Coordinates of C-alpha atoms in Angstrom, one line a residue:
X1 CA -8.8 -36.8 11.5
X2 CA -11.4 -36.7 9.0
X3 CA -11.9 -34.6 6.0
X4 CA -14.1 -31.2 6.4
X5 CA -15.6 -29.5 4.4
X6 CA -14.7 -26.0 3.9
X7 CA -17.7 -23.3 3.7
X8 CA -17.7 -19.6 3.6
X9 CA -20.5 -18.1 5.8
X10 CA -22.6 -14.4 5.4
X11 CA -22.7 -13.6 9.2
X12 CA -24.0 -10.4 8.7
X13 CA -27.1 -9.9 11.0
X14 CA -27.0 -13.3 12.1
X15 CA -26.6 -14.2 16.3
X16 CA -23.6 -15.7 17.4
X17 CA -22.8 -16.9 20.9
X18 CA -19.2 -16.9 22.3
X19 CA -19.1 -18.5 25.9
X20 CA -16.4 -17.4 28.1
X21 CA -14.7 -14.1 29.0
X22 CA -11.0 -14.4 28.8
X23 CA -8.7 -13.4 25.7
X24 CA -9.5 -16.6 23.4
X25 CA -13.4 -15.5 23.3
X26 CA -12.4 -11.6 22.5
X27 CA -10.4 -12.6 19.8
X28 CA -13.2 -14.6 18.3
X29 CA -15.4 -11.8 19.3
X30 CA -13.6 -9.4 17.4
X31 CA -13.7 -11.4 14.4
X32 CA -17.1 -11.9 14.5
X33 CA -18.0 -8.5 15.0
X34 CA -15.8 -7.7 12.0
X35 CA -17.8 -10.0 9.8
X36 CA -21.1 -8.1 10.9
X37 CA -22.7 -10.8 13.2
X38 CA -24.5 -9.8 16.1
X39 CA -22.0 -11.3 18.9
X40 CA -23.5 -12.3 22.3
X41 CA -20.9 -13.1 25.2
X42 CA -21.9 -15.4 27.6
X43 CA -19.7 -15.4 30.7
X44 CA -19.7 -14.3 34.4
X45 CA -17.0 -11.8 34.0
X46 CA -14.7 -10.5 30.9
X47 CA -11.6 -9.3 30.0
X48 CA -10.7 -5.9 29.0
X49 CA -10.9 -6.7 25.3
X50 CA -14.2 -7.8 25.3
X51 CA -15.5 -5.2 27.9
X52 CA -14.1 -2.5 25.0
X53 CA -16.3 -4.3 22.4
X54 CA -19.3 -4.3 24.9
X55 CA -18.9 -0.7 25.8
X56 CA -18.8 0.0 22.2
X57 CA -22.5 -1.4 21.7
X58 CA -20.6 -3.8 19.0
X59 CA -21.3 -6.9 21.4
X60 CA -24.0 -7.9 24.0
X61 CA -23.2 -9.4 27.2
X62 CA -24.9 -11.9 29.8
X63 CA -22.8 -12.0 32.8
X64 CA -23.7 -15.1 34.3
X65 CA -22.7 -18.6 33.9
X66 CA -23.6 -20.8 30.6
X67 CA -27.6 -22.1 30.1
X68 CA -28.9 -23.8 27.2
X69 CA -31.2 -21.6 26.3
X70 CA -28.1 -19.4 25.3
X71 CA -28.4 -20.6 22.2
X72 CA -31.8 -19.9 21.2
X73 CA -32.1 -18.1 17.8
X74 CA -28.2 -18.2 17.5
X75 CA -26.5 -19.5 13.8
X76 CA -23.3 -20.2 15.4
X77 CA -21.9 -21.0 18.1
X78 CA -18.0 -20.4 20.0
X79 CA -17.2 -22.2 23.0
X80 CA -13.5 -21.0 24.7
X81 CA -14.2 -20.8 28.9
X82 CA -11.1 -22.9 29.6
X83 CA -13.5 -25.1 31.4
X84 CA -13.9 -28.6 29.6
X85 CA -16.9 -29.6 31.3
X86 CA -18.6 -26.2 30.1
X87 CA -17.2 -26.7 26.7
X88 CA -18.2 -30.1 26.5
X89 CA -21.9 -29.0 27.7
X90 CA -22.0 -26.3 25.1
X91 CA -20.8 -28.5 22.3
X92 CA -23.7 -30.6 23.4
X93 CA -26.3 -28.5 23.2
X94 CA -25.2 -27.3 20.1
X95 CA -25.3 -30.7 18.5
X96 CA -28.9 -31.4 19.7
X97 CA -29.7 -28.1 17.8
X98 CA -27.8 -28.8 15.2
X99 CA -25.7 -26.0 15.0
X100 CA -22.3 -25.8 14.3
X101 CA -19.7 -25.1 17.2
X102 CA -16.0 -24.1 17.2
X103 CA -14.6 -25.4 20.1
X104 CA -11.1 -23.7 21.3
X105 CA -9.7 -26.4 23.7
X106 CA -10.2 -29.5 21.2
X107 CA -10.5 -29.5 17.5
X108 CA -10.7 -32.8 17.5
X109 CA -14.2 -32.9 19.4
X110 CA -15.4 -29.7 17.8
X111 CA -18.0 -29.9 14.8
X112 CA -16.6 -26.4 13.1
X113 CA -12.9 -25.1 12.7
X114 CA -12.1 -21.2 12.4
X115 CA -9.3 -20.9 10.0
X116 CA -6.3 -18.6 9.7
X117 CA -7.5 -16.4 7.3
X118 CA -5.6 -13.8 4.7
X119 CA -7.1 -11.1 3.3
X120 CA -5.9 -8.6 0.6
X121 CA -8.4 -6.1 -1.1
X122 CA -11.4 -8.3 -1.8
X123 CA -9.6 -11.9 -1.6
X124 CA -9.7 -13.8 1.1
X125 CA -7.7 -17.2 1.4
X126 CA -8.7 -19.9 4.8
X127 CA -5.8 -21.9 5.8
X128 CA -6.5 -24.7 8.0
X129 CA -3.1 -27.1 9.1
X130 CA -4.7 -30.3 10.6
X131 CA -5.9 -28.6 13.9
X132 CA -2.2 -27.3 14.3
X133 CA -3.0 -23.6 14.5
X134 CA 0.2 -22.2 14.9
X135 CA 1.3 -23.9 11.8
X136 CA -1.9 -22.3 10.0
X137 CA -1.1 -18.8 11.2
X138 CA 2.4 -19.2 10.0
X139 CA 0.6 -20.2 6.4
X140 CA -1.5 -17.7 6.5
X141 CA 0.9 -15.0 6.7
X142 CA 2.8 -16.2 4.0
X143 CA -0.3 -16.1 1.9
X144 CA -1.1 -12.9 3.0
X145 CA 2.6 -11.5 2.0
X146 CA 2.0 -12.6 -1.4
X147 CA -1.5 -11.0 -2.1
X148 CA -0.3 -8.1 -0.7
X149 CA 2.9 -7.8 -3.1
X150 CA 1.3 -9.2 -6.1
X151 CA 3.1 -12.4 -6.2
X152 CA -0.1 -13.9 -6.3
X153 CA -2.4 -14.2 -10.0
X154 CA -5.5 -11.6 -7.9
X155 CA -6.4 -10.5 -11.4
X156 CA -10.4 -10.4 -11.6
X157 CA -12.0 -12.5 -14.5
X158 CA -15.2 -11.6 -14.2
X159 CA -16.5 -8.1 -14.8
X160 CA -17.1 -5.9 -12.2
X161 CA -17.2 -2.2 -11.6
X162 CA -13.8 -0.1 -13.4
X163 CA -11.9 2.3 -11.4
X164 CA -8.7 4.2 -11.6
X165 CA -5.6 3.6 -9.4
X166 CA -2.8 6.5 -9.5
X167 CA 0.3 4.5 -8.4
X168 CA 3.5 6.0 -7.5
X169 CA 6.3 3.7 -8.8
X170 CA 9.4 5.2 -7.2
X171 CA 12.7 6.4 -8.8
X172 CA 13.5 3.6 -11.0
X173 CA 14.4 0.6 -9.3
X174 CA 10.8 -1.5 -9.3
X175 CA 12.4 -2.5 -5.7
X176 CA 11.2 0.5 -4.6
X177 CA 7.3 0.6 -5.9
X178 CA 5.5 0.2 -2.4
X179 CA 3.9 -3.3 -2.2
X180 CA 0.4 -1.6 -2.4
X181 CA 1.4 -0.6 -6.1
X182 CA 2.4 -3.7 -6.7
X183 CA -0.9 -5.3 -5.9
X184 CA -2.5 -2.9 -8.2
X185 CA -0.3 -3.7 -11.2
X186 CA -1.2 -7.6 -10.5
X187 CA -4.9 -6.7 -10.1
X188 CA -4.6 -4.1 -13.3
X189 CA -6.7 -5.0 -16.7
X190 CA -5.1 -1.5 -18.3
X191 CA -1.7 0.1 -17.4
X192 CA -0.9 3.0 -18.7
X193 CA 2.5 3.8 -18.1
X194 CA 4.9 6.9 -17.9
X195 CA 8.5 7.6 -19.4
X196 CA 10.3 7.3 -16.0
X197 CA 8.4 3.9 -14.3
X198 CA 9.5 1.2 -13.3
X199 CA 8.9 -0.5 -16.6
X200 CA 10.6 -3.4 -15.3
X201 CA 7.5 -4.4 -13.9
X202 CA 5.4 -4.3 -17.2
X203 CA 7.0 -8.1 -18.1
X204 CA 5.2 -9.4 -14.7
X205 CA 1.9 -8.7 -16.1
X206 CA -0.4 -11.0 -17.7
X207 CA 0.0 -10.7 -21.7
X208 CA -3.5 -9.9 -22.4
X209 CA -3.3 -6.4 -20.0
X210 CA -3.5 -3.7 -22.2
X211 CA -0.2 -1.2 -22.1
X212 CA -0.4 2.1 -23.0
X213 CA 2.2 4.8 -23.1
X214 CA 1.8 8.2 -21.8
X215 CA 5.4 8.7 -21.6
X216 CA 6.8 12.1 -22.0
X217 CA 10.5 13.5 -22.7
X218 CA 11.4 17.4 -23.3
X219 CA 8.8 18.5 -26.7
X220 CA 8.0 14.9 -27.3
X221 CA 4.8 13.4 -25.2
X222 CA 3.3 10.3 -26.8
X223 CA -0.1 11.7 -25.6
X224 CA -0.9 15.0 -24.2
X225 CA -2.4 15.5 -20.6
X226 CA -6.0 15.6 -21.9
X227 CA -5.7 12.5 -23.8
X228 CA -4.4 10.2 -20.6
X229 CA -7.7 11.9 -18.7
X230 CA -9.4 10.8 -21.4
X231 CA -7.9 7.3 -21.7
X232 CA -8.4 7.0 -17.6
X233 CA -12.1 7.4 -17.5
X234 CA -12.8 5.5 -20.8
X235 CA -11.2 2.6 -19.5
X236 CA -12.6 2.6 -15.7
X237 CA -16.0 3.6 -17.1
X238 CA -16.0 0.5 -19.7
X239 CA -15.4 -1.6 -16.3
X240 CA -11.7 -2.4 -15.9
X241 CA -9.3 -2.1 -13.2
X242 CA -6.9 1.1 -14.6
X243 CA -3.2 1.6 -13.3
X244 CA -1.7 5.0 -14.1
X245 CA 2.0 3.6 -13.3
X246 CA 4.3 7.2 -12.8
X247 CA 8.0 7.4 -11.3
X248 CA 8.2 9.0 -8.2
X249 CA 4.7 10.2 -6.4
X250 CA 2.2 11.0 -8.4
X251 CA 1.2 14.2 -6.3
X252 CA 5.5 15.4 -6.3
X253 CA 5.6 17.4 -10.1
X254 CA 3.8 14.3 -11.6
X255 CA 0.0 15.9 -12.9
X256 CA -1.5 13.5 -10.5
X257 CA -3.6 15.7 -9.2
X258 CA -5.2 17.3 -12.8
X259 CA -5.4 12.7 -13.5
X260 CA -7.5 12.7 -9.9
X261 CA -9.6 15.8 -10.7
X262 CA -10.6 14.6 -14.0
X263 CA -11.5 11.0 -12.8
X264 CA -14.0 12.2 -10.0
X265 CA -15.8 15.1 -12.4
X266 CA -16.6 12.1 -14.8
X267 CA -17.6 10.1 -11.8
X268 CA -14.9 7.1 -11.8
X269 CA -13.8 6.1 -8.4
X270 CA -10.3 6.7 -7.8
X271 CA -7.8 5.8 -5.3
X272 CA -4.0 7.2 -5.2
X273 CA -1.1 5.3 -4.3
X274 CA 1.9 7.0 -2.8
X275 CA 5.7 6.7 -4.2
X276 CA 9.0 7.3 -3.2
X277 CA 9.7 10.5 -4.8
X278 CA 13.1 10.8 -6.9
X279 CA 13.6 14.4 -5.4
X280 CA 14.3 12.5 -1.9
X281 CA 15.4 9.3 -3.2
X282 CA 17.9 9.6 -5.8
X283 CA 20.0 11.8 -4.0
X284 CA 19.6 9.1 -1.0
X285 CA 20.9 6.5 -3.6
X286 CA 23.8 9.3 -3.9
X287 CA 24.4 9.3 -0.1
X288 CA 23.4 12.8 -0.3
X289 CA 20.5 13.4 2.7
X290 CA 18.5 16.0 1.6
X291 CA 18.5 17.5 5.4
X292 CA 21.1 16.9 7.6
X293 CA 21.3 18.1 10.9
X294 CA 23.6 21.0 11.6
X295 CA 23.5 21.8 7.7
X296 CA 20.7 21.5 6.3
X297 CA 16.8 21.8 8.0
X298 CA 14.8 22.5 4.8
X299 CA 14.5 21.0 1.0
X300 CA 12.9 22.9 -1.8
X301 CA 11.7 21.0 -5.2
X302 CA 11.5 22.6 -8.1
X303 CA 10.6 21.6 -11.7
X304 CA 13.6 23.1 -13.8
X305 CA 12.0 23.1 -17.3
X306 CA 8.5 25.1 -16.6
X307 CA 8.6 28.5 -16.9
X308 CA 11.6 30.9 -15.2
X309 CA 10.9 30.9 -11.5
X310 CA 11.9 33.6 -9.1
X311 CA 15.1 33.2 -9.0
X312 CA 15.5 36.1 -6.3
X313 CA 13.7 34.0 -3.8
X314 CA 15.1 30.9 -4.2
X315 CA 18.9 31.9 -4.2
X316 CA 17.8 33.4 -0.6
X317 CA 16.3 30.4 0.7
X318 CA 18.3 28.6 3.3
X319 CA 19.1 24.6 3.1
X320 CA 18.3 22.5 -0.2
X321 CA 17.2 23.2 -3.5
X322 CA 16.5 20.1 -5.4
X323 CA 15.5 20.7 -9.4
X324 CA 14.0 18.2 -11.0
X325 CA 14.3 17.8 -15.2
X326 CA 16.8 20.7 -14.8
X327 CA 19.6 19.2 -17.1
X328 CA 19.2 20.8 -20.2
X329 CA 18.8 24.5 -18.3
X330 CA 21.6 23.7 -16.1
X331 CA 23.9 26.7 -16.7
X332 CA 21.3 29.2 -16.6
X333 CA 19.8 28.0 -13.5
X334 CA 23.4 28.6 -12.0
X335 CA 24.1 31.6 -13.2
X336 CA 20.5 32.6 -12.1
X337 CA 20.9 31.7 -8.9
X338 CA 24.6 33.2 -8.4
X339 CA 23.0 36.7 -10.2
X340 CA 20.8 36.4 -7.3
X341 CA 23.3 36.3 -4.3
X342 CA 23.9 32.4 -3.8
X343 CA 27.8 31.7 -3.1
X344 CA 28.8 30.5 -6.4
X345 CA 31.1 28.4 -4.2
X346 CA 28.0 26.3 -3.2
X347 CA 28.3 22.6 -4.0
X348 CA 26.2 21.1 -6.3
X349 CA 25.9 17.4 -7.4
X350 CA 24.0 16.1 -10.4
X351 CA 22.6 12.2 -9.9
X352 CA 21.7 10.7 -13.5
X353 CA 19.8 7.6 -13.2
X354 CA 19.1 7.4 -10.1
X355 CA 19.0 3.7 -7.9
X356 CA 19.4 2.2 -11.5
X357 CA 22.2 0.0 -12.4
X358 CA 23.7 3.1 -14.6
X359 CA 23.8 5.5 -11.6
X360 CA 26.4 8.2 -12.0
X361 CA 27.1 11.2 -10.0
X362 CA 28.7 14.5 -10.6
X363 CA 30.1 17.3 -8.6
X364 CA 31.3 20.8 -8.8
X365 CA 29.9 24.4 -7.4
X366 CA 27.4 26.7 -8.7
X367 CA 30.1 28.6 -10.7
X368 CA 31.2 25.3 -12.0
X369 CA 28.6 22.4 -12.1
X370 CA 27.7 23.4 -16.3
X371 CA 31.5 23.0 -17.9
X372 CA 31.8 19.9 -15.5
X373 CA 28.5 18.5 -16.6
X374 CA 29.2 19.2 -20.1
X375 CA 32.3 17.6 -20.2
X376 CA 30.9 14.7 -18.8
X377 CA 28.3 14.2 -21.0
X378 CA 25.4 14.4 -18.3
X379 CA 21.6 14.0 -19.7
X380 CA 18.3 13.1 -18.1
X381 CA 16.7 11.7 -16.5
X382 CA 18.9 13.2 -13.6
X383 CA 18.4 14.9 -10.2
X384 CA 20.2 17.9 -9.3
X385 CA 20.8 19.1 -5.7
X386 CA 21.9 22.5 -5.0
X387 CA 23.3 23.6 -1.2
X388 CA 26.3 22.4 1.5
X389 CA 24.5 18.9 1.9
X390 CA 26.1 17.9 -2.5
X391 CA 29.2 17.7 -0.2
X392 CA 28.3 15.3 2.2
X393 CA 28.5 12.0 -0.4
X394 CA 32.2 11.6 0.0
X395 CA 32.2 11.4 3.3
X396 CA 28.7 9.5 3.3
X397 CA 29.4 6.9 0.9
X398 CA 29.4 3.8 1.9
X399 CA 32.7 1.6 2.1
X400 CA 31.9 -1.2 -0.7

């Protein structure tokens, strides 16, 4: 088969015919339509697919039998009726006007191919496999995997407009940033990166993206709240791509909100990126559900090292009480909580490092948890999970 010559084509506007009514021709409909062409079907009856995009004003319709003069004023054209002497007529026609036409039954005799296409963000890769389009799709969605995790160099060169992504990197293990996030990080120019990411993921990224770090510890923050805003939009405004890589969500105790807020007052366009928070995940990693059915129906987070809470409410709630950065103030949470009327008999486990390699977990009761962490030796980062379901990892573990 000969060489072809790949082209990609601005549709928008432009008239393209599809003849025939059956499944083929509604998936090349659809396609079409979602490039922006004006579509118009050519066929003496359709299939539900194509009725929907008709009914939908998206496509036109001329429900009788093929004529040449179908493809006056058209750019393009599809043939797919299942009918080779109609195809071969429609090819035909299309040659003496010299347009192109993508033929379904027979690449072989058709003067245009429609490739398997991948698209991720703004790239777009066509795959073509010799007229063997099963073996195109199967390309394609390989390709597509890749963009969509990253795996892929989709770093712009050129510039182009900046913007800010806030991208939840999960608990610690960069297994568990969402393949969205990773995409970002791959497409980043600037990362500026917290204490508790997935900083595994900073030796994937092209040496000249600049790192910054915004990481913060108990009384030491390498920059204050204010100056990340300010590093955000200065970056996004001077045109480059901006990740803001946290653990966890960045909308779960992570200031995401104050980074969002301060990115759309200064007029930066901003998109957020959900993680798996370490309130629900590390104790997951612990085999400790946070609900469990006939013990627990409710979780409450809490950061631990903001200002005192009310204690009263909290040691009434029913279910889960997560705290998050609660370490250092373990003892006195306890003892606040017991003070309050929780069962100082109530289990409580405390997950340091959380789905890392260094993972450790300890266990003891309200009345206890402190002298047993202390003995221990347990420091942050480190989730702690207060209520009956701190019991359930023994019996939850799984058998290794």
């Amino acid at each position: 088969m000969t060489d072809r010559h790949p082209l990609w084509l601005d549709l928008a506007g432009r008239l393209v015919v599809v003849v025939g009514g059956g499944p083929v021709a509604a998936r090349r409909a659809a396609r079409l339509v979602d490039d922006g062409a004006r579509v118009l079907v050519v066929a003496p009856a359709i299939c539900e697919d194509l009725r929907e995009l008709v009914d939908d004003g998206r496509a036109s319709w001329v429900a009788r039998d093929y004529l040449t003069t179908d493809l006056d004023g058209a750019w393009l054209v599809h043939t797919a009726t299942g009918d080779r002497t109609v195809d071969d007529a429609v090819a035909a026609d299309a040659e003496r006007a010299r347009l192109w036409c993508v033929r379904a039954d027979d690449a072989s005799a058709s003067s245009a191919w429609t490739p398997a296409v991948a698209r991720s963000g703004d790239v777009a890769i066509a795959v073509t496999a010799g007229g063997d389009p099963r073996r195109a799709a199967a390309l394609r969605s390989a390709i597509a995997l890749l963009l969509d995790t990253g795996a892929l160099p989709v770093r712009r060169h050129r510039a182009g407009t900046g913007h800010v992504t806030l991208v939840g990197g999960g608990p610690g293990d960069p297994g568990l940033i969402t393949t969205r996030g990773r995409r970002a990080l791959a497409e980043a120019d600037v990362v500026v990166v917290d204490r508790l990411a997935p900083r595994a993921l900073l030796a994937e990224l092209d040496p000249t993206v600049e790192v910054i770090e915004a990481g913060k510890s108990p009384h030491a923050h390498t920059l204050t709240q204010t100056q990340i805003n300010a590093v955000l939009v200065e970056r996004a405004q001077a045109g480059l791509r901006v990740v803001r890589l946290k653990g966890g969500d960045p909308f779960v105790l992570g200031r995401g909100g104050e980074e969002l807020a301060a990115c759309l007052e200064a007029g930066v366009t901003v998109e957020v990126v959900p993680g798996v928070t370490s309130a629900i995940a590390v104790p997951g990693a612990a085999s400790i559900p946070v609900t469990h059915r006939g013990v627990s129906r409710q979780v409450t987070i809490l950061s631990a090292h903001d200002a005192a809470p009310d204690w009263e409410t909290l040691a009434r709630l029913d279910g889960t009480l997560v705290l998050l950065m609660g370490v250092a103030q373990l003892a006195g949470h306890a003892a606040a909580l017991i003070e309050n009327g929780r069962d100082p008999g109530t289990p409580v486990a405390v997950v340091e490092n959380g789905t890392l390699p260094g993972q450790r977990t300890t266990r003891g009761t309200l009345a206890t948890i402190a002298q047993v962490a202390l003995a221990r030796g347990v420091g942050n980062p480190a989730v702690v999970v207060v209520g009956d379901v701190a019991a359930l990892a023994d019996v939850l573990a799984p058998v290794r």
